Amino acid sequence: SNIDILRTVVEPNSAINSIRKLLENKERNTPEDMKNFLIIQQKAINHTIKVDIDDPGPIPGYLWFGNGNYTKILGLLNKENPFFAMALTAGSNDNGEYLELISFSTSRELHSKFAKYMAPIEDEKRFINVRFNLDMEVTQVSYKEDGKEVIADREDWD
């Protein structure tokens, strides 16, 4: 379980008790919980990802998962991870060039790697398209609803 994994990198009776509440009881994050989570996260990174504990993190900001800023994380993931980078499709419109993760189209057949990956999924709610500017900042999110493309409001992106 997640608790067992955390026990391998954290000393007993420390920040793990706060995280145990989150994992087992699904309680909301408090500032203390977040502080403890970041302590455990850093220890896990230092002992499982880094070769030397004093090495810098792989990508600044990339390891801060769970911070609620998922559009920034998605941009970093697509920019730094070769698997996701090859899933991007290039395009252009009146606003200029863009890159996009395309999982569906209501007007044409898709041949992108991401669309092929998503094709077997039956739940229509899982189909989203995310458009990025060339700085890998999200500029548009759309989703499939009743067979049609719906542009998501910016406040709903995360």
PDB file of C-alpha atoms in Angstrom:
ATOM      1  CA  SER A   1       0.000   0.000   0.000  1.00  0.00           C
ATOM      2  CA  ASN A   2       0.993   3.663  -0.188  1.00  0.00           C
ATOM      3  CA  ILE A   3       1.497   3.679   3.589  1.00  0.00           C
ATOM      4  CA  ASP A   4       3.970   0.776   3.369  1.00  0.00           C
ATOM      5  CA  ILE A   5       5.950   2.586   0.684  1.00  0.00           C
ATOM      6  CA  LEU A   6       6.052   5.767   2.756  1.00  0.00           C
ATOM      7  CA  ARG A   7       7.284   3.822   5.788  1.00  0.00           C
ATOM      8  CA  THR A   8      10.422   2.861   3.858  1.00  0.00           C
ATOM      9  CA  VAL A   9      11.522   6.495   3.570  1.00  0.00           C
ATOM     10  CA  VAL A  10      10.124   8.117   6.724  1.00  0.00           C
ATOM     11  CA  GLU A  11      11.010   7.452  10.326  1.00  0.00           C
ATOM     12  CA  PRO A  12       8.149   6.157  12.532  1.00  0.00           C
ATOM     13  CA  ASN A  13       5.743   8.595  14.223  1.00  0.00           C
ATOM     14  CA  SER A  14       6.700  11.581  12.093  1.00  0.00           C
ATOM     15  CA  ALA A  15       4.920  13.287   9.211  1.00  0.00           C
ATOM     16  CA  ILE A  16       3.498   9.955   8.093  1.00  0.00           C
ATOM     17  CA  ASN A  17       0.667  10.105  10.652  1.00  0.00           C
ATOM     18  CA  SER A  18      -0.729  13.179   8.939  1.00  0.00           C
ATOM     19  CA  ILE A  19      -0.449  11.553   5.524  1.00  0.00           C
ATOM     20  CA  ARG A  20      -2.049   8.339   6.807  1.00  0.00           C
ATOM     21  CA  LYS A  21      -5.184  10.377   7.610  1.00  0.00           C
ATOM     22  CA  LEU A  22      -5.255  11.718   4.068  1.00  0.00           C
ATOM     23  CA  LEU A  23      -4.786   8.325   2.428  1.00  0.00           C
ATOM     24  CA  GLU A  24      -7.068   6.302   4.687  1.00  0.00           C
ATOM     25  CA  ASN A  25      -9.817   8.782   5.540  1.00  0.00           C
ATOM     26  CA  LYS A  26      -9.775  10.995   2.447  1.00  0.00           C
ATOM     27  CA  GLU A  27      -9.768  14.099   4.671  1.00  0.00           C
ATOM     28  CA  ARG A  28      -9.191  17.558   3.204  1.00  0.00           C
ATOM     29  CA  ASN A  29      -5.659  18.930   3.122  1.00  0.00           C
ATOM     30  CA  THR A  30      -4.777  21.256   5.960  1.00  0.00           C
ATOM     31  CA  PRO A  31      -1.653  23.453   5.866  1.00  0.00           C
ATOM     32  CA  GLU A  32       0.000  21.039   8.340  1.00  0.00           C
ATOM     33  CA  ASP A  33      -0.885  18.054   6.136  1.00  0.00           C
ATOM     34  CA  MET A  34       0.609  19.772   3.099  1.00  0.00           C
ATOM     35  CA  LYS A  35       3.799  20.611   5.004  1.00  0.00           C
ATOM     36  CA  ASN A  36       4.137  16.996   6.113  1.00  0.00           C
ATOM     37  CA  PHE A  37       3.372  15.730   2.615  1.00  0.00           C
ATOM     38  CA  LEU A  38       6.151  17.911   1.166  1.00  0.00           C
ATOM     39  CA  ILE A  39       8.604  16.548   3.777  1.00  0.00           C
ATOM     40  CA  ILE A  40       7.742  12.969   2.843  1.00  0.00           C
ATOM     41  CA  GLN A  41       7.823  13.794  -0.860  1.00  0.00           C
ATOM     42  CA  GLN A  42      11.300  15.303  -0.592  1.00  0.00           C
ATOM     43  CA  LYS A  43      12.578  12.282   1.349  1.00  0.00           C
ATOM     44  CA  ALA A  44      11.111   9.906  -1.240  1.00  0.00           C
ATOM     45  CA  ILE A  45      12.740  11.896  -4.044  1.00  0.00           C
ATOM     46  CA  ASN A  46      16.090  12.029  -2.245  1.00  0.00           C
ATOM     47  CA  HIS A  47      16.148   8.287  -1.589  1.00  0.00           C
ATOM     48  CA  THR A  48      14.479   6.840  -4.681  1.00  0.00           C
ATOM     49  CA  ILE A  49      14.970   9.224  -7.618  1.00  0.00           C
ATOM     50  CA  LYS A  50      18.253  11.025  -7.005  1.00  0.00           C
ATOM     51  CA  VAL A  51      21.615   9.291  -7.311  1.00  0.00           C
ATOM     52  CA  ASP A  52      23.102  11.604  -4.692  1.00  0.00           C
ATOM     53  CA  ILE A  53      20.929  13.267  -2.049  1.00  0.00           C
ATOM     54  CA  ASP A  54      22.498  16.675  -2.834  1.00  0.00           C
ATOM     55  CA  ASP A  55      21.726  16.493  -6.569  1.00  0.00           C
ATOM     56  CA  PRO A  56      19.199  19.083  -7.780  1.00  0.00           C
ATOM     57  CA  GLY A  57      15.703  17.906  -8.644  1.00  0.00           C
ATOM     58  CA  PRO A  58      15.207  16.615 -12.200  1.00  0.00           C
ATOM     59  CA  ILE A  59      13.026  19.539 -13.372  1.00  0.00           C
ATOM     60  CA  PRO A  60      12.227  22.636 -11.284  1.00  0.00           C
ATOM     61  CA  GLY A  61       8.535  22.603 -10.367  1.00  0.00           C
ATOM     62  CA  TYR A  62       7.826  19.231 -11.982  1.00  0.00           C
ATOM     63  CA  LEU A  63       7.880  17.261  -8.739  1.00  0.00           C
ATOM     64  CA  TRP A  64       5.273  19.419  -7.048  1.00  0.00           C
ATOM     65  CA  PHE A  65       2.383  17.153  -7.958  1.00  0.00           C
ATOM     66  CA  GLY A  66      -0.844  17.546  -6.037  1.00  0.00           C
ATOM     67  CA  ASN A  67      -0.588  21.311  -5.768  1.00  0.00           C
ATOM     68  CA  GLY A  68      -3.805  21.974  -7.677  1.00  0.00           C
ATOM     69  CA  ASN A  69      -2.000  23.671 -10.587  1.00  0.00           C
ATOM     70  CA  TYR A  70      -2.507  20.785 -12.986  1.00  0.00           C
ATOM     71  CA  THR A  71      -2.339  22.869 -16.154  1.00  0.00           C
ATOM     72  CA  LYS A  72       1.214  23.926 -15.264  1.00  0.00           C
ATOM     73  CA  ILE A  73       2.164  20.327 -14.443  1.00  0.00           C
ATOM     74  CA  LEU A  74       0.663  19.089 -17.720  1.00  0.00           C
ATOM     75  CA  GLY A  75       2.684  21.661 -19.660  1.00  0.00           C
ATOM     76  CA  LEU A  76       5.888  20.573 -17.894  1.00  0.00           C
ATOM     77  CA  LEU A  77       5.064  16.910 -18.445  1.00  0.00           C
ATOM     78  CA  ASN A  78       4.580  17.461 -22.176  1.00  0.00           C
ATOM     79  CA  LYS A  79       7.686  19.613 -22.411  1.00  0.00           C
ATOM     80  CA  GLU A  80      10.060  17.337 -20.485  1.00  0.00           C
ATOM     81  CA  ASN A  81       8.734  13.788 -20.938  1.00  0.00           C
ATOM     82  CA  PRO A  82       9.527  12.229 -24.360  1.00  0.00           C
ATOM     83  CA  PHE A  83       6.501   9.902 -24.231  1.00  0.00           C
ATOM     84  CA  PHE A  84       4.103  12.792 -23.841  1.00  0.00           C
ATOM     85  CA  ALA A  85       6.045  15.074 -26.180  1.00  0.00           C
ATOM     86  CA  MET A  86       5.566  12.588 -29.022  1.00  0.00           C
ATOM     87  CA  ALA A  87       1.837  12.515 -28.267  1.00  0.00           C
ATOM     88  CA  LEU A  88       1.493  16.212 -29.145  1.00  0.00           C
ATOM     89  CA  THR A  89       0.026  17.300 -32.470  1.00  0.00           C
ATOM     90  CA  ALA A  90       1.059  20.568 -34.130  1.00  0.00           C
ATOM     91  CA  GLY A  91      -1.495  22.960 -35.549  1.00  0.00           C
ATOM     92  CA  SER A  92      -2.194  26.584 -36.359  1.00  0.00           C
ATOM     93  CA  ASN A  93      -5.105  28.977 -36.534  1.00  0.00           C
ATOM     94  CA  ASP A  94      -5.652  32.745 -36.726  1.00  0.00           C
ATOM     95  CA  ASN A  95      -3.985  33.109 -33.305  1.00  0.00           C
ATOM     96  CA  GLY A  96      -0.768  31.397 -34.449  1.00  0.00           C
ATOM     97  CA  GLU A  97       0.859  28.007 -34.039  1.00  0.00           C
ATOM     98  CA  TYR A  98       0.058  25.650 -31.182  1.00  0.00           C
ATOM     99  CA  LEU A  99       0.619  22.125 -29.873  1.00  0.00           C
ATOM    100  CA  GLU A 100      -2.238  19.941 -28.733  1.00  0.00           C
ATOM    101  CA  LEU A 101      -3.036  16.703 -26.968  1.00  0.00           C
ATOM    102  CA  ILE A 102      -5.957  15.463 -29.042  1.00  0.00           C
ATOM    103  CA  SER A 103      -8.028  12.551 -27.785  1.00  0.00           C
ATOM    104  CA  PHE A 104     -11.089  13.127 -29.975  1.00  0.00           C
ATOM    105  CA  SER A 105     -12.395  15.019 -32.971  1.00  0.00           C
ATOM    106  CA  THR A 106     -15.987  15.571 -33.994  1.00  0.00           C
ATOM    107  CA  SER A 107     -15.052  16.420 -37.599  1.00  0.00           C
ATOM    108  CA  ARG A 108     -12.147  14.227 -38.764  1.00  0.00           C
ATOM    109  CA  GLU A 109     -10.374  10.926 -38.257  1.00  0.00           C
ATOM    110  CA  LEU A 110      -7.383  11.183 -35.937  1.00  0.00           C
ATOM    111  CA  HIS A 111      -4.029   9.471 -36.371  1.00  0.00           C
ATOM    112  CA  SER A 112      -2.132  10.926 -33.397  1.00  0.00           C
ATOM    113  CA  LYS A 113      -0.493   8.610 -30.883  1.00  0.00           C
ATOM    114  CA  PHE A 114      -2.555  10.104 -28.053  1.00  0.00           C
ATOM    115  CA  ALA A 115      -5.822   9.525 -29.958  1.00  0.00           C
ATOM    116  CA  LYS A 116      -4.818   5.904 -30.625  1.00  0.00           C
ATOM    117  CA  TYR A 117      -4.019   5.465 -26.938  1.00  0.00           C
ATOM    118  CA  MET A 118      -7.381   6.921 -25.899  1.00  0.00           C
ATOM    119  CA  ALA A 119      -9.502   5.125 -28.554  1.00  0.00           C
ATOM    120  CA  PRO A 120     -10.296   1.978 -26.505  1.00  0.00           C
ATOM    121  CA  ILE A 121     -11.648   4.020 -23.585  1.00  0.00           C
ATOM    122  CA  GLU A 122     -15.432   3.907 -23.579  1.00  0.00           C
ATOM    123  CA  ASP A 123     -16.203   6.634 -21.029  1.00  0.00           C
ATOM    124  CA  GLU A 124     -16.830   9.798 -23.044  1.00  0.00           C
ATOM    125  CA  LYS A 125     -15.967  11.962 -20.019  1.00  0.00           C
ATOM    126  CA  ARG A 126     -12.325  10.859 -20.305  1.00  0.00           C
ATOM    127  CA  PHE A 127     -11.914  12.452 -23.727  1.00  0.00           C
ATOM    128  CA  ILE A 128     -10.329  15.888 -23.452  1.00  0.00           C
ATOM    129  CA  ASN A 129      -8.245  17.972 -25.832  1.00  0.00           C
ATOM    130  CA  VAL A 130      -5.674  20.343 -24.388  1.00  0.00           C
ATOM    131  CA  ARG A 131      -4.112  23.083 -26.520  1.00  0.00           C
ATOM    132  CA  PHE A 132      -0.770  24.703 -25.609  1.00  0.00           C
ATOM    133  CA  ASN A 133       1.046  27.742 -26.922  1.00  0.00           C
ATOM    134  CA  LEU A 134       4.661  27.191 -27.958  1.00  0.00           C
ATOM    135  CA  ASP A 135       5.794  27.980 -24.393  1.00  0.00           C
ATOM    136  CA  MET A 136       3.730  24.943 -23.298  1.00  0.00           C
ATOM    137  CA  GLU A 137       1.162  27.003 -21.407  1.00  0.00           C
ATOM    138  CA  VAL A 138      -2.409  25.735 -21.671  1.00  0.00           C
ATOM    139  CA  THR A 139      -4.538  28.016 -23.829  1.00  0.00           C
ATOM    140  CA  GLN A 140      -7.657  25.879 -24.268  1.00  0.00           C
ATOM    141  CA  VAL A 141      -9.268  22.756 -22.853  1.00  0.00           C
ATOM    142  CA  SER A 142     -12.203  21.044 -24.518  1.00  0.00           C
ATOM    143  CA  TYR A 143     -14.115  17.902 -23.703  1.00  0.00           C
ATOM    144  CA  LYS A 144     -16.553  15.584 -25.414  1.00  0.00           C
ATOM    145  CA  GLU A 145     -20.171  15.653 -24.304  1.00  0.00           C
ATOM    146  CA  ASP A 146     -23.013  13.933 -26.154  1.00  0.00           C
ATOM    147  CA  GLY A 147     -20.736  13.530 -29.190  1.00  0.00           C
ATOM    148  CA  LYS A 148     -19.955  17.259 -29.377  1.00  0.00           C
ATOM    149  CA  GLU A 149     -16.896  19.307 -28.440  1.00  0.00           C
ATOM    150  CA  VAL A 150     -17.414  21.701 -25.525  1.00  0.00           C
ATOM    151  CA  ILE A 151     -14.828  24.385 -24.683  1.00  0.00           C
ATOM    152  CA  ALA A 152     -14.183  24.363 -20.923  1.00  0.00           C
ATOM    153  CA  ASP A 153     -14.166  27.608 -18.959  1.00  0.00           C
ATOM    154  CA  ARG A 154     -10.699  28.611 -17.763  1.00  0.00           C
ATOM    155  CA  GLU A 155     -11.681  28.280 -14.086  1.00  0.00           C
ATOM    156  CA  ASP A 156     -12.539  24.596 -14.718  1.00  0.00           C
ATOM    157  CA  TRP A 157      -9.169  23.610 -16.244  1.00  0.00           C
ATOM    158  CA  ASP A 158      -7.575  22.347 -13.025  1.00  0.00           C
TER     159      ASP A 158
END
